[in-house]
Coordinates of C-alpha atoms in Angstrom, one line a residue:
M1 CA 10.4 -23.2 -9.6
S2 CA 10.9 -21.0 -12.6
S3 CA 9.9 -17.4 -12.3
S4 CA 7.4 -16.1 -15.1
S5 CA 6.2 -12.7 -16.2
N6 CA 2.6 -13.4 -15.4
V7 CA 3.9 -14.7 -11.5
P8 CA 3.7 -11.9 -8.8
F9 CA 7.3 -11.0 -7.2
P10 CA 9.1 -13.0 -9.8
T11 CA 12.8 -14.0 -9.0
R12 CA 15.6 -12.0 -9.6
S13 CA 17.4 -12.6 -13.1
P14 CA 21.3 -12.5 -12.9
S15 CA 21.3 -11.5 -16.7
T16 CA 18.8 -8.7 -16.8
L17 CA 20.6 -7.1 -13.7
N18 CA 24.0 -7.2 -15.3
E19 CA 22.9 -6.2 -19.2
A20 CA 20.5 -3.5 -20.0
T21 CA 18.8 -4.6 -23.4
P22 CA 17.7 -1.4 -25.5
T23 CA 14.2 -1.7 -26.7
P24 CA 14.2 -2.3 -30.6
F25 CA 12.6 0.0 -33.1
Q26 CA 9.0 -1.3 -33.9
P27 CA 6.3 -0.1 -36.1
D28 CA 3.2 1.4 -34.6
L29 CA 0.7 -1.0 -35.4
N30 CA -2.2 0.5 -33.4
I31 CA -5.7 0.9 -35.5
R32 CA -6.9 4.0 -34.5
L33 CA -10.9 5.1 -35.6
I34 CA -10.6 8.7 -36.7
C35 CA -13.5 10.9 -38.2
P36 CA -13.6 11.2 -42.1
D37 CA -14.8 14.8 -41.7
C38 CA -12.8 16.2 -38.8
K39 CA -9.8 14.1 -39.6
N40 CA -8.5 15.1 -36.0
P41 CA -5.7 12.7 -34.9
N42 CA -6.7 12.2 -31.5
P43 CA -10.3 11.9 -31.9
K44 CA -13.2 12.3 -29.5
I45 CA -15.4 9.0 -29.7
I46 CA -18.2 8.6 -28.2
E47 CA -20.3 4.9 -27.4
E48 CA -24.1 5.9 -27.0
Y49 CA -25.2 2.2 -25.6
A50 CA -28.6 3.5 -25.7
S51 CA -29.0 3.8 -29.8
G52 CA -26.1 1.2 -30.5
D53 CA -24.1 3.9 -32.4
M54 CA -20.5 5.1 -32.2
V55 CA -20.5 9.1 -33.0
C56 CA -18.1 11.5 -33.1
G57 CA -17.7 13.8 -30.3
E58 CA -17.1 16.9 -32.3
C59 CA -19.1 16.9 -35.6
G60 CA -21.9 14.1 -34.3
L61 CA -21.1 11.9 -37.6
V62 CA -22.4 8.6 -36.6
L63 CA -19.3 6.2 -37.5
G64 CA -20.6 2.6 -36.5
G65 CA -23.8 1.1 -35.4
R66 CA -24.9 -2.1 -33.5
I67 CA -22.1 -1.7 -30.8
I68 CA -22.1 -4.3 -28.2
D69 CA -22.5 -2.8 -24.3
M70 CA -19.8 -4.8 -22.7
R71 CA -21.1 -3.1 -19.2
S72 CA -23.0 -5.5 -16.7
E73 CA -26.8 -5.8 -17.3
W74 CA -27.6 -5.2 -13.9
R75 CA -28.0 -2.8 -11.0
T76 CA -27.5 -3.4 -7.2
F77 CA -29.4 -1.3 -4.6
N78 CA -29.1 -1.4 -0.9
S79 CA -32.8 -2.7 -0.6
D80 CA -31.9 -5.7 -2.9
E81 CA -29.7 -7.4 -0.3
N82 CA -31.4 -10.1 0.4
E83 CA -32.5 -11.1 -3.2
K84 CA -30.7 -13.3 -5.2
D85 CA -27.6 -12.1 -6.8
P86 CA -28.1 -11.3 -10.5
S87 CA -24.0 -11.9 -11.3
R88 CA -24.0 -14.9 -13.6
V89 CA -20.1 -15.2 -13.3
G90 CA -19.9 -15.9 -9.8
A91 CA -17.2 -14.0 -7.1
A92 CA -13.7 -13.0 -8.2
S93 CA -11.0 -15.7 -7.6
D94 CA -8.7 -15.3 -4.9
P95 CA -5.2 -16.6 -5.8
T96 CA -3.9 -16.8 -2.4
D97 CA -6.7 -18.9 -1.3
A98 CA -4.7 -22.1 -0.5
S99 CA -8.7 -24.1 0.1
A100 CA -10.5 -23.0 -2.9
L101 CA -10.5 -26.2 -4.7
D102 CA -10.8 -28.5 -1.6
T103 CA -14.0 -30.5 -1.1
V104 CA -15.2 -30.2 2.6
I105 CA -17.9 -32.4 4.3
S106 CA -19.7 -30.8 6.6
W107 CA -19.7 -32.0 10.2
K108 CA -23.0 -30.8 11.4
G109 CA -26.0 -32.5 12.0
N110 CA -25.4 -36.2 13.3
T111 CA -22.7 -38.5 14.5
D112 CA -22.4 -40.1 10.9
N113 CA -21.8 -36.6 9.3
N114 CA -19.1 -36.4 11.9
A115 CA -17.0 -39.2 11.7
L116 CA -17.7 -39.1 7.9
S117 CA -15.8 -35.4 7.8
R118 CA -13.2 -36.4 10.0
A119 CA -12.2 -39.8 7.5
H120 CA -12.5 -37.6 4.7
F121 CA -10.2 -34.8 6.0
K122 CA -7.5 -37.4 7.1
A123 CA -7.7 -39.3 3.9
T124 CA -7.5 -35.9 1.6
V125 CA -5.5 -33.4 3.4
N126 CA -2.8 -31.7 1.9
K127 CA -0.1 -30.8 4.5
E128 CA 1.0 -28.2 2.5
T129 CA -2.0 -26.7 1.6
A130 CA -3.2 -27.0 5.5
C131 CA 0.0 -25.0 6.3
L132 CA -0.5 -22.3 3.9
K133 CA -3.9 -21.8 4.8
Y134 CA -3.0 -21.3 8.5
A135 CA 0.0 -18.7 7.7
L136 CA -2.1 -16.8 5.4
Q137 CA -4.7 -16.7 8.6
E138 CA -1.7 -15.5 10.9
I139 CA -0.6 -13.2 8.1
E140 CA -4.3 -11.5 8.2
T141 CA -4.4 -11.4 11.9
I142 CA -1.1 -9.5 12.0
C143 CA -2.3 -7.0 9.5
H144 CA -5.5 -6.4 11.0
A145 CA -3.4 -5.4 14.3
M146 CA -1.4 -2.7 12.7
D147 CA -4.6 -1.6 10.9
L148 CA -3.3 -2.2 7.3
S149 CA -5.0 -2.0 3.9
P150 CA -6.9 -5.0 2.1
E151 CA -4.6 -4.5 -0.8
L152 CA -1.5 -4.4 1.3
I153 CA -2.9 -7.7 3.1
E154 CA -3.2 -9.3 -0.4
T155 CA 0.2 -8.0 -1.1
T156 CA 1.8 -9.9 1.9
K157 CA -0.1 -12.9 1.0
Q158 CA 0.9 -13.0 -2.5
L159 CA 4.7 -12.5 -1.3
Y160 CA 4.3 -15.2 1.4
K161 CA 3.2 -17.6 -0.9
R162 CA 5.6 -17.1 -3.6
S163 CA 8.7 -17.4 -0.5
A164 CA 7.1 -20.7 0.2
E165 CA 7.1 -21.8 -3.7
E166 CA 10.7 -20.9 -3.9
K167 CA 11.6 -22.4 -0.7
V168 CA 13.1 -19.1 0.1
L169 CA 13.2 -19.1 4.2
R170 CA 12.6 -22.6 4.7
G171 CA 13.4 -23.9 8.2
K172 CA 13.2 -20.3 9.7
N173 CA 10.5 -19.2 12.4
K174 CA 7.0 -18.6 10.5
L175 CA 6.6 -15.4 12.5
V176 CA 9.7 -13.8 11.7
I177 CA 8.8 -14.6 7.8
H178 CA 5.4 -13.3 8.3
A179 CA 7.1 -9.9 9.8
A180 CA 9.5 -9.6 7.0
C181 CA 6.8 -10.0 4.2
I182 CA 4.3 -7.6 6.1
Y183 CA 7.7 -5.1 6.2
L184 CA 8.7 -5.7 2.4
A185 CA 4.9 -5.0 1.1
C186 CA 5.0 -2.1 2.9
R187 CA 8.1 -0.5 1.3
T188 CA 6.8 -1.6 -1.9
M189 CA 3.2 -0.2 -1.9
N190 CA 4.9 2.8 -0.1
V191 CA 3.2 2.6 3.3
G192 CA 4.9 4.2 6.4
R193 CA 5.7 1.3 8.6
T194 CA 9.0 0.7 10.6
L195 CA 10.9 -2.2 11.8
K196 CA 10.0 -1.3 15.3
E197 CA 6.2 -1.1 15.1
I198 CA 6.4 -4.5 13.3
I199 CA 8.5 -6.2 16.0
A200 CA 6.4 -4.6 18.6
V201 CA 3.3 -6.4 17.2
T202 CA 4.9 -10.0 16.2
Q203 CA 7.6 -9.9 19.2
V204 CA 10.4 -11.2 17.0
S205 CA 13.9 -10.6 17.0
K206 CA 15.3 -7.8 15.1
G207 CA 18.2 -9.8 13.9
H208 CA 16.2 -12.3 12.4
L209 CA 13.7 -10.2 10.6
S210 CA 16.5 -8.5 9.1
R211 CA 18.2 -11.5 7.8
A212 CA 15.0 -12.8 6.6
I213 CA 14.3 -9.3 4.6
K214 CA 17.7 -9.5 3.3
M215 CA 17.0 -12.9 1.9
L216 CA 13.8 -12.1 0.5
V217 CA 15.0 -8.9 -1.5
S218 CA 18.1 -11.2 -2.7
T219 CA 15.6 -13.7 -4.1
F220 CA 12.7 -11.8 -5.5
D221 CA 12.7 -8.3 -7.8
L222 CA 11.0 -6.1 -5.6
N223 CA 10.5 -2.4 -6.3
L224 CA 11.4 -0.9 -2.9
K225 CA 10.7 2.6 -2.3
Q226 CA 13.1 4.6 0.4
M227 CA 11.1 5.5 3.6
T228 CA 11.0 9.2 4.5
S229 CA 10.1 11.1 7.5
E230 CA 7.0 12.2 5.3
D231 CA 5.2 8.9 5.2
L232 CA 5.4 8.8 8.9
M233 CA 4.5 12.5 9.6
A234 CA 0.8 12.0 9.0
R235 CA 0.1 8.9 10.8
F236 CA 2.1 10.3 14.0
C237 CA 0.2 13.8 13.9
N238 CA -3.0 11.7 13.8
R239 CA -2.2 10.0 16.8
L240 CA -1.1 13.2 18.3
N241 CA -4.4 14.6 17.5
I242 CA -2.2 17.7 15.7
P243 CA -4.7 20.1 13.8
Q244 CA -4.6 19.2 9.9
D245 CA -2.9 22.9 9.2
V246 CA -0.3 22.2 11.9
T247 CA 0.6 18.7 9.9
G248 CA 0.8 20.2 6.6
I249 CA 3.6 22.5 7.9
C250 CA 5.4 19.6 9.4
I251 CA 5.2 17.6 5.9
K252 CA 6.5 20.9 4.3
V253 CA 9.6 21.2 6.8
S254 CA 10.2 17.5 6.3
Q255 CA 10.3 17.7 2.5
R256 CA 12.6 20.6 2.9
I257 CA 15.2 18.7 5.3
E258 CA 15.2 16.2 3.1
Q259 CA 16.0 18.4 -0.1
L260 CA 18.8 20.1 2.1
G261 CA 20.1 16.8 3.7
L262 CA 20.4 18.3 6.9
L263 CA 19.6 15.2 8.5
T264 CA 21.4 12.3 6.5
G265 CA 22.0 9.1 8.2
R266 CA 19.3 9.7 11.1
T267 CA 16.4 7.3 11.7
Q268 CA 13.4 8.3 10.1
N269 CA 11.2 7.7 13.3
T270 CA 13.9 10.5 14.8
V271 CA 13.7 13.0 12.1
A272 CA 9.4 12.8 12.1
A273 CA 9.3 13.2 15.8
A274 CA 11.8 15.8 16.1
V275 CA 10.2 17.8 13.2
I276 CA 6.8 17.6 15.5
L277 CA 8.6 18.9 18.3
F278 CA 10.3 21.7 16.1
V279 CA 6.7 23.0 14.4
T280 CA 4.6 23.1 17.6
G281 CA 7.3 25.0 19.2
M282 CA 7.6 27.5 16.7
L283 CA 3.7 27.7 16.2
K284 CA 3.4 28.1 20.3
R285 CA 1.6 25.0 20.0
N286 CA 3.7 23.0 22.6
M287 CA 3.5 19.4 22.8
L288 CA 4.7 17.1 25.5
I289 CA 7.9 15.2 24.1
D290 CA 6.6 12.4 25.9
K291 CA 3.9 12.0 24.3
I292 CA 6.2 12.4 21.0
A293 CA 8.4 9.7 22.3
D294 CA 5.7 7.3 23.0
V295 CA 4.0 7.6 19.4
S296 CA 7.3 7.7 17.4
G297 CA 9.0 5.0 19.7
M298 CA 12.3 6.7 19.8
A299 CA 14.0 8.1 23.3
T300 CA 13.3 11.4 24.4
P301 CA 17.3 12.5 24.5
S302 CA 17.5 11.4 20.4
I303 CA 14.6 13.5 19.7
K304 CA 16.2 16.8 21.6
G305 CA 19.2 16.4 19.7
V306 CA 17.9 16.2 16.6
A307 CA 15.3 18.9 17.3
R308 CA 18.4 21.2 18.2
I309 CA 20.0 20.4 14.9
I310 CA 17.0 21.6 13.0
E311 CA 16.8 24.7 15.5
G312 CA 20.2 25.4 14.6
E313 CA 19.0 25.6 10.8
K314 CA 15.7 27.7 11.5
E315 CA 16.9 30.4 8.7
K316 CA 16.7 28.0 6.1
L317 CA 13.1 26.9 7.3
Q318 CA 11.8 30.3 8.2
D319 CA 9.7 31.0 4.9
L320 CA 7.8 28.0 5.6
F321 CA 6.4 29.9 8.6
N322 CA 6.1 33.2 6.9
E323 CA 3.6 31.5 4.6
V324 CA 1.7 30.4 7.3
E325 CA 1.9 34.2 8.9
S326 CA 0.6 35.6 5.3
E327 CA -2.2 33.1 5.2
K328 CA -3.5 33.7 8.3
L329 CA -3.4 37.5 8.0
S330 CA -5.0 37.0 4.6
G331 CA -7.9 35.0 6.4
I332 CA -8.4 37.7 9.2
L333 CA -8.6 40.4 6.3
S334 CA -10.9 38.3 4.7
E335 CA -13.1 37.8 7.1
A336 CA -13.3 41.5 8.3
E337 CA -14.5 42.7 4.5
M338 CA -17.3 40.1 4.9
Q339 CA -18.1 41.5 8.2

């Protein structure tokens, strides 16, 4: 199947990867409405829908009349939930809905309806559509178990549908394909989810999952973002019930470590866990390392080893903790002045 510009997740084009075509010079043909009195190159035009006029926001000159109000002509309130929906355009179409255009006969009622429904299903069922519908339902179940956002769920569905259309992972285990699509959707939308977390939910082999991810990356033009310990920090701290101010210090420390390149090559789960252990120790809020290991999914010796490396570079991070002490001191002084 050929890829086009309006298709989500287009396939990679070899010509565009090797050759960078410069953008040719083109004249600016945009039509701009400028007030003849102000003659401001950046005009402030206001559309007054109540009077149907287009007015200059600086001098008040009426620039046009009889404008069309493109907003919706209805308002919906909580008390109108049981009333008829005033929208005449229908619901938004779902491009990943495999059964949107299918005809379904209800089996409820009597025996004749049940038999007619079975006969209609056998005569009109499309195997590919049925498999796609079932796969999308499985993806949605896995994403809900991982507490992922609806936007990321839709991105995962689109990626799976494109992989099915291109027949990229044909013959592979469906659960492995689902896990690979979820991981790449998280990387595309900069959502911190690691392979270990996805494997813990889907129970697939890491080797099979890695190969499926490589095949999808080599097929589609994906805008993958490098995961850092900062992406995992807020979620780990939230699960450990760490206060917001301490979470902010952990994020700043992880950013400084990333800038200095102190832990290059280490897994981001280990770095995030070690930063939490180091920061809570510096702030005299000691956290049990077993809890940190349980949340991060990393071994206790690995976390301790990375934390010792951070401890050895404590001088490069001391200014971050000095800022915390100065903020606490200023807060105490302000409270004393108020009293």
